[in-house]
Short mmCIF file of C-alpha atoms and ligand atoms in Angstrom, two decimals:
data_model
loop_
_atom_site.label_atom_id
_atom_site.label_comp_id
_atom_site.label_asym_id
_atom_site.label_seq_id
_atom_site.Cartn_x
_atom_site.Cartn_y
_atom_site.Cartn_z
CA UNK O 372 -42.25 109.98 240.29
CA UNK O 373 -44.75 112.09 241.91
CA UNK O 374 -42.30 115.22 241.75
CA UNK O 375 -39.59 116.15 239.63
CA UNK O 376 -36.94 117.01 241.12
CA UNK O 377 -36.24 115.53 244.50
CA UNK O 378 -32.77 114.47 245.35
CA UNK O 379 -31.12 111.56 246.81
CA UNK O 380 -27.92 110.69 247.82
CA UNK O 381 -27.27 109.46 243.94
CA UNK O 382 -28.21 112.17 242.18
CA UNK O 383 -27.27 114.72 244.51
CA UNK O 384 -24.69 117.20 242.96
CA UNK O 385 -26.28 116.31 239.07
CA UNK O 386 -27.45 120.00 238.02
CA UNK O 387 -31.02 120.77 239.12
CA UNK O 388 -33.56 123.23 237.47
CA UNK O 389 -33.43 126.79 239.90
CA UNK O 390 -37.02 127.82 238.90
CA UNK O 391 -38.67 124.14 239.40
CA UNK O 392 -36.66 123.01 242.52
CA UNK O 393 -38.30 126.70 244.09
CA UNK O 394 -41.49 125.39 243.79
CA UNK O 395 -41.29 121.75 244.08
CA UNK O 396 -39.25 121.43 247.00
CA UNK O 397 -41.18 123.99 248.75
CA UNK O 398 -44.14 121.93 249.37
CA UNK O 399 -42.76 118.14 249.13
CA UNK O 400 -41.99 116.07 251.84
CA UNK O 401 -39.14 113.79 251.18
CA UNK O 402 -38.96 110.46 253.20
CA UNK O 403 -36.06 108.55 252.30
CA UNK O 404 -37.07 105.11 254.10
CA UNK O 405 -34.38 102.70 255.61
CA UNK O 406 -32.49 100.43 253.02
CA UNK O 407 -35.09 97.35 252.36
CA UNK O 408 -33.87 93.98 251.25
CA UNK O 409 -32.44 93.62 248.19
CA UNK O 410 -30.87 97.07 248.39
CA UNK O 411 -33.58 99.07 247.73
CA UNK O 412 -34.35 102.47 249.33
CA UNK O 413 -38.20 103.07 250.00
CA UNK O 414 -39.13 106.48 248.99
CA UNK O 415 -42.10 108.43 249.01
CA UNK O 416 -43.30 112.12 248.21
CA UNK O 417 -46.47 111.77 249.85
CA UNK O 418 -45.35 113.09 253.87
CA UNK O 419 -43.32 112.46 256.25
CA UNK O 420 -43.68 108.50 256.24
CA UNK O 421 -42.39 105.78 254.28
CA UNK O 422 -45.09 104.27 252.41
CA UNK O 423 -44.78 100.52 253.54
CA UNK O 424 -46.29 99.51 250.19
CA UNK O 425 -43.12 101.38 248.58
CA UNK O 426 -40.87 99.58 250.36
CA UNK O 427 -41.43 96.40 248.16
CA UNK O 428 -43.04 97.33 244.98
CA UNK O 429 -42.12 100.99 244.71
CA UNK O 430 -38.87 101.43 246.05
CA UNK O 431 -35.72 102.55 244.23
CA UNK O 432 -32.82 100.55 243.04
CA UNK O 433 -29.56 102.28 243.91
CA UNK O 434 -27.94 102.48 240.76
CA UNK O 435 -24.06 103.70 241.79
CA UNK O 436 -22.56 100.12 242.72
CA UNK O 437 -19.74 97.76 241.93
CA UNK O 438 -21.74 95.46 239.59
CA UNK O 439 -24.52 97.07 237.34
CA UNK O 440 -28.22 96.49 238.80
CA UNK O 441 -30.11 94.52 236.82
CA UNK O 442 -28.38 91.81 236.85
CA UNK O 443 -28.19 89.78 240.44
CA UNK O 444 -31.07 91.91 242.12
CA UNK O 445 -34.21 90.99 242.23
CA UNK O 446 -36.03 90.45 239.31
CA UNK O 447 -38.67 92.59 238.55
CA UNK O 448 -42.13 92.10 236.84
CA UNK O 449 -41.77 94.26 233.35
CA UNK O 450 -38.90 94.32 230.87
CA UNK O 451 -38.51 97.07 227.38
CA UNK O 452 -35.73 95.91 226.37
CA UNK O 453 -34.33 98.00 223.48
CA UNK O 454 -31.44 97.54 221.24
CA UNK O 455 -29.47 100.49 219.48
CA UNK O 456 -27.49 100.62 216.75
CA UNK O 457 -24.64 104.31 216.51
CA UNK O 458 -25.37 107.12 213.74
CA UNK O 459 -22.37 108.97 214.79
CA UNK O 460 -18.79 108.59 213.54
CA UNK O 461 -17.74 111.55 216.24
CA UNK O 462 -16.41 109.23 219.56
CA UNK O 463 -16.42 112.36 221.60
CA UNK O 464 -20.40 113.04 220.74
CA UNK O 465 -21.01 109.25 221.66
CA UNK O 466 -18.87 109.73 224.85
CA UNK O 467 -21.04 112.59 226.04
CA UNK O 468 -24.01 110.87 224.92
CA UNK O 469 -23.28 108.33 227.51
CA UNK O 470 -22.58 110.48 230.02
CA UNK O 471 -25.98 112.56 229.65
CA UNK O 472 -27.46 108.63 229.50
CA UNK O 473 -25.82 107.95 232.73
CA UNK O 474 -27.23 111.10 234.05
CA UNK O 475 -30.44 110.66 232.98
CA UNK O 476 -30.29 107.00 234.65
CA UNK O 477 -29.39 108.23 237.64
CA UNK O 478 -32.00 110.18 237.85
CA UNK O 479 -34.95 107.95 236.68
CA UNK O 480 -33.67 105.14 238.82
CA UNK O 481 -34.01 107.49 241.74
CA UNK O 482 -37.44 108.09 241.07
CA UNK O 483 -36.84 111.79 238.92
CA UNK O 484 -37.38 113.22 236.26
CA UNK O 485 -35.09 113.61 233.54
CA UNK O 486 -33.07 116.92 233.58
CA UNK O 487 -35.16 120.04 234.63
CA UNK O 488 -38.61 117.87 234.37
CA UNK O 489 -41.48 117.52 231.91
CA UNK O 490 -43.03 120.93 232.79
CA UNK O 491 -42.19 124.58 234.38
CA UNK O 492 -39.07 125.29 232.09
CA UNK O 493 -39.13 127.41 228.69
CA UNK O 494 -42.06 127.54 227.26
CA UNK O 495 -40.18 127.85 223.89
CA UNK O 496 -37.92 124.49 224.18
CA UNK O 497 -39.22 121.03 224.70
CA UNK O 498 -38.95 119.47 228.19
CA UNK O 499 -36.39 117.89 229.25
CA UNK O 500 -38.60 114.86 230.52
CA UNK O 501 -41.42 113.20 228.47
CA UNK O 502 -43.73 113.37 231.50
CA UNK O 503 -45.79 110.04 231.35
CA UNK O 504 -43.91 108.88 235.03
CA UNK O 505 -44.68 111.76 236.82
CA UNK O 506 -46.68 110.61 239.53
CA UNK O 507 -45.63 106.93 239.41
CA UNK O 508 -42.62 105.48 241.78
CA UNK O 509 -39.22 104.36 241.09
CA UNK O 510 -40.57 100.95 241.07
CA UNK O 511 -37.75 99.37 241.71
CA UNK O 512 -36.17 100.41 238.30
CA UNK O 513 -33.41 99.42 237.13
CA UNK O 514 -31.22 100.20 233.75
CA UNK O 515 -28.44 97.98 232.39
CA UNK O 516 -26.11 98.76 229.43
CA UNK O 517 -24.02 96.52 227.60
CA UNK O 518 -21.98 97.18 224.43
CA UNK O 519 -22.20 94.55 221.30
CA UNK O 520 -19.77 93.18 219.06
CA UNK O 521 -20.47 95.54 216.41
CA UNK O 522 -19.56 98.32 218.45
CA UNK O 523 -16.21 97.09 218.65
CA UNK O 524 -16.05 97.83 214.57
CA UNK O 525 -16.15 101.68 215.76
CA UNK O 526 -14.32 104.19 217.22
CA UNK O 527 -11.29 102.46 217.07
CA UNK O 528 -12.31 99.95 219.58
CA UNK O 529 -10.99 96.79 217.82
CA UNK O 530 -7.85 96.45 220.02
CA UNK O 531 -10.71 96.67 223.10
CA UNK O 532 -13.02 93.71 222.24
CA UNK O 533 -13.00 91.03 224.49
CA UNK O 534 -12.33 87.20 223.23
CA UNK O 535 -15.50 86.43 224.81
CA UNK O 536 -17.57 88.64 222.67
CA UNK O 537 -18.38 86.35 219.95
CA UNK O 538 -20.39 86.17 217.00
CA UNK O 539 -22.88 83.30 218.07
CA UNK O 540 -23.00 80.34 216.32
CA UNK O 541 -25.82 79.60 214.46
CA UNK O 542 -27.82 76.78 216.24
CA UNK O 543 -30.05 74.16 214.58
CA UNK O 544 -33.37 75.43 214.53
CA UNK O 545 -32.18 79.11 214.36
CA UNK O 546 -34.78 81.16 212.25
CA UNK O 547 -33.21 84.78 213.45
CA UNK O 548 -34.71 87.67 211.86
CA UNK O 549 -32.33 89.97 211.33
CA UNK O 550 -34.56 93.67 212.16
CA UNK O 551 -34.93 91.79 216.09
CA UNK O 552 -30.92 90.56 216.42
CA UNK O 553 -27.50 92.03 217.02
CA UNK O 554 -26.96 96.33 217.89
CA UNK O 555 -24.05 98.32 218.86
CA UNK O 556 -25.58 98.57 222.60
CA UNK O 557 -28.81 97.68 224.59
CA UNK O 558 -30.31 99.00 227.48
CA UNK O 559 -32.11 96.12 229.43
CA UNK O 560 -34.80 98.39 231.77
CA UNK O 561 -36.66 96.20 234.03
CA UNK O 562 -39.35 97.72 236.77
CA UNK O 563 -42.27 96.45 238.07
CA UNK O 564 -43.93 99.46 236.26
CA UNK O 565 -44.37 99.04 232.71
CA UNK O 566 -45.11 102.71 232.34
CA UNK O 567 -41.78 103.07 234.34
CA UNK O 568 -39.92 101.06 231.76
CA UNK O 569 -40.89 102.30 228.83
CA UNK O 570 -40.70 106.21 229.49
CA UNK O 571 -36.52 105.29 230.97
CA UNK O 572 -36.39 103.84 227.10
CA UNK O 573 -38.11 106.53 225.74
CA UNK O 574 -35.76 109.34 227.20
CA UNK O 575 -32.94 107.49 226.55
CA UNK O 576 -33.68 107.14 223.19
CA UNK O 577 -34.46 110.59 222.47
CA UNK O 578 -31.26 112.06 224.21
CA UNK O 579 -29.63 109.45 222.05
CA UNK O 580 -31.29 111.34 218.51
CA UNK O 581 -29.11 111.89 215.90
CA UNK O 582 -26.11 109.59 217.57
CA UNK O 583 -28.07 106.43 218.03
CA UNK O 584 -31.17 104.93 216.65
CA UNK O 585 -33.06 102.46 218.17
CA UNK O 586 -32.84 98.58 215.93
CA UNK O 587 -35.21 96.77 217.82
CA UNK O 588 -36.66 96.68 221.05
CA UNK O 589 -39.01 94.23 222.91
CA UNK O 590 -41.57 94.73 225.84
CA UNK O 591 -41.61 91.78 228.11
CA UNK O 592 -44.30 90.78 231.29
CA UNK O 593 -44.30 88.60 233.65
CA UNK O 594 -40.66 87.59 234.63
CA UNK O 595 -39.44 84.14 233.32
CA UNK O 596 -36.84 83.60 236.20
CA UNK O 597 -36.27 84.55 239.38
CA UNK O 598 -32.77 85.67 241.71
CA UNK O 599 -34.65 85.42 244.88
CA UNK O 600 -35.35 81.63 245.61
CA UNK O 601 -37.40 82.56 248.81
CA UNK O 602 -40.17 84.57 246.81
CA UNK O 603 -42.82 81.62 244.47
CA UNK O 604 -41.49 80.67 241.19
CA UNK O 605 -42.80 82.27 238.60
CA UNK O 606 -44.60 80.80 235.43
CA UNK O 607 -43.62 80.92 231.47
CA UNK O 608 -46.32 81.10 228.91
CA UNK O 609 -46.15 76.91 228.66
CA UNK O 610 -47.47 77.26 231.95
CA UNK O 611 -44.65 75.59 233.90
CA UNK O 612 -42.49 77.19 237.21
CA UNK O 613 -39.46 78.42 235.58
CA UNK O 614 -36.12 79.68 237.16
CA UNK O 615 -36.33 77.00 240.17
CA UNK O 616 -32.27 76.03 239.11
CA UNK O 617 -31.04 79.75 238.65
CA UNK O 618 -28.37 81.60 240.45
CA UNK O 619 -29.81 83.55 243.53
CA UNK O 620 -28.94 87.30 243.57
CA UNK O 621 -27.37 86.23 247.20
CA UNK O 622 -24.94 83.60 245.76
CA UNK O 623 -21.74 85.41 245.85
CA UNK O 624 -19.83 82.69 245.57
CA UNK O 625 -21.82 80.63 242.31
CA UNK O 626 -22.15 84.61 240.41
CA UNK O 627 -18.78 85.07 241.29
CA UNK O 628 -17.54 81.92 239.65
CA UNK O 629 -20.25 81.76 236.62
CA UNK O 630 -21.42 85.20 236.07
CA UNK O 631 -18.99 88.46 236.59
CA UNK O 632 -16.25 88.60 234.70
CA UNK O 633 -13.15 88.26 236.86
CA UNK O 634 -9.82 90.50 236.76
CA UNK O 635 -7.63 87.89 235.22
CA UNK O 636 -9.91 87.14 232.48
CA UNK O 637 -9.10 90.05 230.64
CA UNK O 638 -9.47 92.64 229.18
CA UNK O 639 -8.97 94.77 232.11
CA UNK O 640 -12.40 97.03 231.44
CA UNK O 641 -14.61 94.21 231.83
CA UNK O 642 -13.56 93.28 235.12
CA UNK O 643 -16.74 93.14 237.41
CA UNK O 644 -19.21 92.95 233.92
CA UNK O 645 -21.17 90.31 232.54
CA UNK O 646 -22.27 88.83 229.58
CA UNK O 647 -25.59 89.20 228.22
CA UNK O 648 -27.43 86.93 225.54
CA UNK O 649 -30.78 88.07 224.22
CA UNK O 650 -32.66 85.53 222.41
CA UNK O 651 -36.48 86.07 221.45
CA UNK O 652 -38.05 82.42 221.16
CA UNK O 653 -41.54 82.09 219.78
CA UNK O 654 -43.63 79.20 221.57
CA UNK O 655 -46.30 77.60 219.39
CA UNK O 656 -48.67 78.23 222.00
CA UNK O 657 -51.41 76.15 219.98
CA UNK O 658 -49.60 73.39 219.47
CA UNK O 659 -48.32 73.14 223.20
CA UNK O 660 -52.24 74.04 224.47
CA UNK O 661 -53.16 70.47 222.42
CA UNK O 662 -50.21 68.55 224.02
CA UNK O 663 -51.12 66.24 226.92
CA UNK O 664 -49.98 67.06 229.94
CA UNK O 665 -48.17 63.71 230.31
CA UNK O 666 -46.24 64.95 227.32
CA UNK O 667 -45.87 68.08 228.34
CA UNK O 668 -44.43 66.61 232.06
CA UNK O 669 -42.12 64.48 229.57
CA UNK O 670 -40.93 67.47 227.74
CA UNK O 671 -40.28 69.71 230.15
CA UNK O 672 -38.40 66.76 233.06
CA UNK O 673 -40.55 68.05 236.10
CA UNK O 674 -44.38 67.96 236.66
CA UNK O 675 -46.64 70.64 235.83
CA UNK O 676 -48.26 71.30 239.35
CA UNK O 677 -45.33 71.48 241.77
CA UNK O 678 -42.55 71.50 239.49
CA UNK O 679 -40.68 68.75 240.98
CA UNK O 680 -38.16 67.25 238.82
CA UNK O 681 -39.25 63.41 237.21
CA UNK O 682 -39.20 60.50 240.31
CA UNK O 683 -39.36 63.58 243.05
CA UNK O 684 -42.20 65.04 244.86
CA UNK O 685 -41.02 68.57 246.03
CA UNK O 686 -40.19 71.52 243.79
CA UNK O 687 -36.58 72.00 244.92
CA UNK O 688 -35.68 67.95 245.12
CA UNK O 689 -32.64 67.79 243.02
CA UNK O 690 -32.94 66.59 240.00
CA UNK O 691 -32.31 63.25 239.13
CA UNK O 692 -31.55 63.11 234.94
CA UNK O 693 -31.63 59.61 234.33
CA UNK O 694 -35.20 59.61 235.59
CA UNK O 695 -35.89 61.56 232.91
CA UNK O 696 -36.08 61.09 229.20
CA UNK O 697 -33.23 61.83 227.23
CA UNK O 698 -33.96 64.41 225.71
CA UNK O 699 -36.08 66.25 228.30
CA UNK O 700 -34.91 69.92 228.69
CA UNK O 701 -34.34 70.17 232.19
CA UNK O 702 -32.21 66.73 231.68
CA UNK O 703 -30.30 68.43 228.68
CA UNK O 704 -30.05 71.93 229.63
CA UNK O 705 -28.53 70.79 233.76
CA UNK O 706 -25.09 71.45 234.54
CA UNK O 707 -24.20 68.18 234.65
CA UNK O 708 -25.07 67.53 230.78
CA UNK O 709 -22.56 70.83 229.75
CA UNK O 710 -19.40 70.45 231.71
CA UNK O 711 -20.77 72.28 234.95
CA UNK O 712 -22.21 75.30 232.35
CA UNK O 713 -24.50 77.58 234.57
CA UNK O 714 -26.15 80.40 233.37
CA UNK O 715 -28.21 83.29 235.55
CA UNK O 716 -31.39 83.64 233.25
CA UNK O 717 -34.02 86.79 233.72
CA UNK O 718 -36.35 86.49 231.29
CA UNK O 719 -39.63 87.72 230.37
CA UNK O 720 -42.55 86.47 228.43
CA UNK O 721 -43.73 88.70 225.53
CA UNK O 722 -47.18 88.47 223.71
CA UNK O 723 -46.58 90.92 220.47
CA UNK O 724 -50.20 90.62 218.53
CA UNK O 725 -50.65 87.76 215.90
CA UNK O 726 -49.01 86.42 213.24
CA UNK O 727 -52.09 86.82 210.67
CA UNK O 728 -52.64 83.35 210.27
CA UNK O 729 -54.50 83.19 213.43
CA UNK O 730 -51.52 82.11 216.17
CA UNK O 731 -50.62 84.27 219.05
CA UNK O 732 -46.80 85.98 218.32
CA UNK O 733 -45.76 84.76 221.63
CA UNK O 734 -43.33 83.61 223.74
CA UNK O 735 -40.20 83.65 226.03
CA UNK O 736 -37.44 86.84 225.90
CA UNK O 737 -34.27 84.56 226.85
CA UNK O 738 -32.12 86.79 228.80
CA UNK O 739 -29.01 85.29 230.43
CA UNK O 740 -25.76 86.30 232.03
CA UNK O 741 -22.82 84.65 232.57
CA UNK O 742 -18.98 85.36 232.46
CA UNK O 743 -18.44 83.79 229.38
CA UNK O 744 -20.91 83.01 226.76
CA UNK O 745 -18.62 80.48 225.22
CA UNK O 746 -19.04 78.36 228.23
CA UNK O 747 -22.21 79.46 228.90
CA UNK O 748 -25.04 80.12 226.56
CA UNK O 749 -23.46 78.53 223.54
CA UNK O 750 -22.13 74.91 225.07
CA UNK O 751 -25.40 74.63 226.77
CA UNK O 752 -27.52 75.49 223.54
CA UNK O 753 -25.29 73.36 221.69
CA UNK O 754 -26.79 70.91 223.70
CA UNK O 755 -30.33 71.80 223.43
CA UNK O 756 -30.19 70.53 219.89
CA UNK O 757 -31.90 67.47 220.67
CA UNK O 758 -34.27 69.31 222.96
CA UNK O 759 -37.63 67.74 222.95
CA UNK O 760 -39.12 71.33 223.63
CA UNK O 761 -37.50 72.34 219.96
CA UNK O 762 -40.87 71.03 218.30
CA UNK O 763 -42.38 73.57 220.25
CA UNK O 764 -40.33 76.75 220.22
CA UNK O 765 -38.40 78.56 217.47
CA UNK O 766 -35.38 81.10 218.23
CA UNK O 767 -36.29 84.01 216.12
CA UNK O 768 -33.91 87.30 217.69
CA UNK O 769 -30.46 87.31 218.66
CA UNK O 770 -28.10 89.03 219.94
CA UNK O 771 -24.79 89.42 222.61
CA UNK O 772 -23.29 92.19 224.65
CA UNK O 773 -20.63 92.52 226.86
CA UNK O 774 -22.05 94.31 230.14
CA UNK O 775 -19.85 96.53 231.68
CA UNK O 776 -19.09 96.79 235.29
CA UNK O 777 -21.59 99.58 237.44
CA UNK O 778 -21.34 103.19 237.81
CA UNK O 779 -19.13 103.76 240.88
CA UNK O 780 -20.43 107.46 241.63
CA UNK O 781 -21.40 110.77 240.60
CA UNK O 782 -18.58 111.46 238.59
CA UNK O 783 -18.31 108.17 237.15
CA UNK O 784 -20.47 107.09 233.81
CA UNK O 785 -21.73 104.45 231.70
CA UNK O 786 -18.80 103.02 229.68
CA UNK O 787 -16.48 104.83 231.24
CA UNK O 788 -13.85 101.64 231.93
CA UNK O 789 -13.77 101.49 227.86
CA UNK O 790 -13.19 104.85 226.63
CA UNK O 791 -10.84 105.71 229.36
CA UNK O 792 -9.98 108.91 230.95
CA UNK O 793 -9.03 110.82 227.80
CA UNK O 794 -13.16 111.64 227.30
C1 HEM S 774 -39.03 78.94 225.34
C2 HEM S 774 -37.93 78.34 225.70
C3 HEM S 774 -37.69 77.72 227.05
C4 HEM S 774 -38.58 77.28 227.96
C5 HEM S 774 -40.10 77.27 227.88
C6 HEM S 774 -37.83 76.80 229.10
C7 HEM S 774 -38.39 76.25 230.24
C8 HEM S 774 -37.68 75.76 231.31
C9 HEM S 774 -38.26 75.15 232.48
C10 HEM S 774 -39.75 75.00 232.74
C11 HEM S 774 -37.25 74.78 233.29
C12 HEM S 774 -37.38 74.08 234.65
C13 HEM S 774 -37.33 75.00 235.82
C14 HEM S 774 -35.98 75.58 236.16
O1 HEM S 774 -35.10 74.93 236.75
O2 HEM S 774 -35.78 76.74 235.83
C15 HEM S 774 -36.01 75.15 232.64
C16 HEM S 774 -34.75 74.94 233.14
C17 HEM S 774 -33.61 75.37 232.54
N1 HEM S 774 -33.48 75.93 231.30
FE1 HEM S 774 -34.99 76.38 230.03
N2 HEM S 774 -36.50 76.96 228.84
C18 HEM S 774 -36.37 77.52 227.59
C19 HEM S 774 -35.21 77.84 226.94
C20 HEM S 774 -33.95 77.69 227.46
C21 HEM S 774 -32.73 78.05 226.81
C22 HEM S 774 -32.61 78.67 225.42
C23 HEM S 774 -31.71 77.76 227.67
C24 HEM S 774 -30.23 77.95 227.51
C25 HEM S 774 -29.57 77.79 226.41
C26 HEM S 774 -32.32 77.21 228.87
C27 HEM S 774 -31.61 76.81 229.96
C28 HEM S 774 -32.17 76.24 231.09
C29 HEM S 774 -31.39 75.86 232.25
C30 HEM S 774 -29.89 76.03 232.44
C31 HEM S 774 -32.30 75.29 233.16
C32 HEM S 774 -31.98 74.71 234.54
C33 HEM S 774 -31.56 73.27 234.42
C34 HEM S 774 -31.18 72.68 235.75
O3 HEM S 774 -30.21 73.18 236.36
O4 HEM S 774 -31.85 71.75 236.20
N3 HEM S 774 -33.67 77.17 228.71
N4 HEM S 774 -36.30 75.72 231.42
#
């Protein structure tokens, strides 16, 4: 964001400071690059040229689009993650909250500042924007929103929850603390930017005040999974590839059948949406760190260096799961163990401080979609019981929300498919 208050063809139309745009526009150059792989539109304020550098890292997201981003495009390198929980009993104040949300998303995934900026306006109100992305680029931001079962206790909304929005079962193992699980909604913000991240959760929250509160939120770095097969596998904290088997961003046909919600599956507002399940799993890194790496190999079902599944030598050999122990994860957590269950996963690893008794508070934030988390998350976790990994992990946060379908334009917001036309 090196300006405030440049316009694209998103945000174009969304009401613009008079006093601000006179002097920023003036002088900025605005060079909308063409539309990069994976969607993304290069921009840069810095002349007349695209920045090839933007192109990749620092490129915007479009955020208008069938399906929300965040979901199938390509994973980015930071997560804040925050959950909310509503204050308000007034469904008309939360309606308008998530409009001024969706305009504020708009605008931040574009690369802007919120509203008329962080500077330049009346000297007597606070900005509009908390300033701390000025400067920085839209780094491929993206903002997600998905509404959880409590909600659904609200506003009259009981009639509108979907079958598929669950309670989760609890699952052997399970030590959930209750201040990191469950929320009425969550906004998943993912850049590449932790800056980027943080300040989109930050505005958010405080357009939210005094209609939502934030429950708990976690930061994440370093993405867990991947949607974009062709770029290296990245790494959890156990030091193994993870996210070789997920769903690529350019499988219609396998996100289509195991992640968006379809028209016939009812109800009607989730059609094109998703499923999200948030879990935060702790690793015990110390224990794992004095594991051999046989063990580890053993654990895990694939080897440490290339990744390659037990018996095969290349990464992206398919697995075979008899070669492996029985209960290796990779061996419990396939398909093939859970009645064909696939999952898209995007996680992040987190590293939160210590524990005070000398062990690092870190681990993996599970994130995974899928178009129903009854044959998704929960049949395959079921599963996981007998994990091998279990020893070394412990689930510890929660929660499930049911991700509606994107923003379709400028006059279209956040929700919108739920709370209907009347708002
Ligand atoms: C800290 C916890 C976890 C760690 C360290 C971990 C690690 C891994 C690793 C290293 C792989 C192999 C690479 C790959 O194909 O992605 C993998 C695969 C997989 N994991 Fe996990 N995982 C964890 C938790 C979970 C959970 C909670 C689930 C779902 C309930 C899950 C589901 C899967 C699936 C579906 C695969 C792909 C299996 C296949 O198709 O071969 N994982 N995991």
């Amino acid at each position: 964001m090196t300006e405030q208050t440049e316009e694209t063809e998103e945000t174009r139309g969304t009401p613009a400071p008079s006093r601000r745009s006179l002097i920023g526009w003036g002088g900025a150059g605005l060079a909308l690059g063409a539309v990069a792989a994976g969607g993304a539109v290069a921009m840069t304020r810095t002349g007349d040229d695209v920045d090839p550098a933007a192109a990749e890292t620092g490129a915007a997201i479009p955020f208008h689009g069938e399906r929300q981003a965040g979901i199938a495009t390509p994973v980015q390198d930071r997560l804040h993650f925050a959950a909310f929980d509503v204050k308000t009993e007034d469904r008309a104040e939360f309606v308008q909250m998530l409009k001024d949300w969706t305009a504020a998303a708009r605008r931040m995934t574009a690369g802007q500042a919120v509203g008329e900026g962080a500077y330049g306006g009346l000297a007597e109100a606070p900005p509009d924007d908390t300033g701390e992305a000025l400067g920085l680029k839209p780094s491929r931001l993206t903002l997600t929103i998905g509404f959880g079962p409590s909600l659904f206790e609200k506003f009259d909304l009981a009639g509108q929850r979907p079958e598929a929005l669950v309670e989760l079962p609890h699952f052997s193992g399970d030590n959930l603390d209750r201040n990191r699980s469950g929320g009425d909604l969550c906004v998943q913000a993912c850049a590449d930017d932790p800056q980027v991240a943080v300040h989109a959760i930050r505005n958010l929250a405080r357009i939210g005040f005094g209609k939502v509160v934030i429950k708990w939120s976690q930061l994440g770095f370093g993405k867990t999974s991947s949607t974009t097969p062709e770029e290296q596998t990245p790494r959890n904290l156990m030091g193994f590839k993870d996210g070789t088997r997920n769903i690529a961003g350019t499988e219609t046909d396998r996100l289509k059948k195991f992640v968006w919600v379809g028209e016939k599956d009812g109800p009607e507002w989730m059609a094109g949406g998703s499923y999200l399940v948030a879990r935060r799993i702790r690793m015990h890194i110390e224990t794992w760190d004095r594991t051999s790496l046989q063990e580890q190999e053993d654990i895990i079902g694939r080897d440490k260096g290339e990744g390659a599944p037990v018996g095969k030598a290349k990464e992206r050999d398919k697995p075979f799961l008899k070669a492996m122990l029985p209960d290796a994860h990779v061996r419990l957590a396939h398909p093939e163990s859970n009645e064909g269950a696939t999952i898209l996963r995007r996680g992040y690893s987190f590293t939160d401080g210590t524990d005070g008794l000398g062990r690092l508070d870190a681990g993996l934030f599970f994130l995974a979609y899928q178009r129903d988390p009854r044959t998704g998350f929960i049949r395959i976790q079921r599963n996981l019981a007998i994990d091998s990994l279990n020893e070394y992990i412990q689930h510890v946060g929660s929660a499930l929300f049911a991700v509606p379908p994107g923003v379709r334009g400028k006059d279209d917001w956040w929700g919108s498919t739920l709370f209907g036309k009347e708002a």
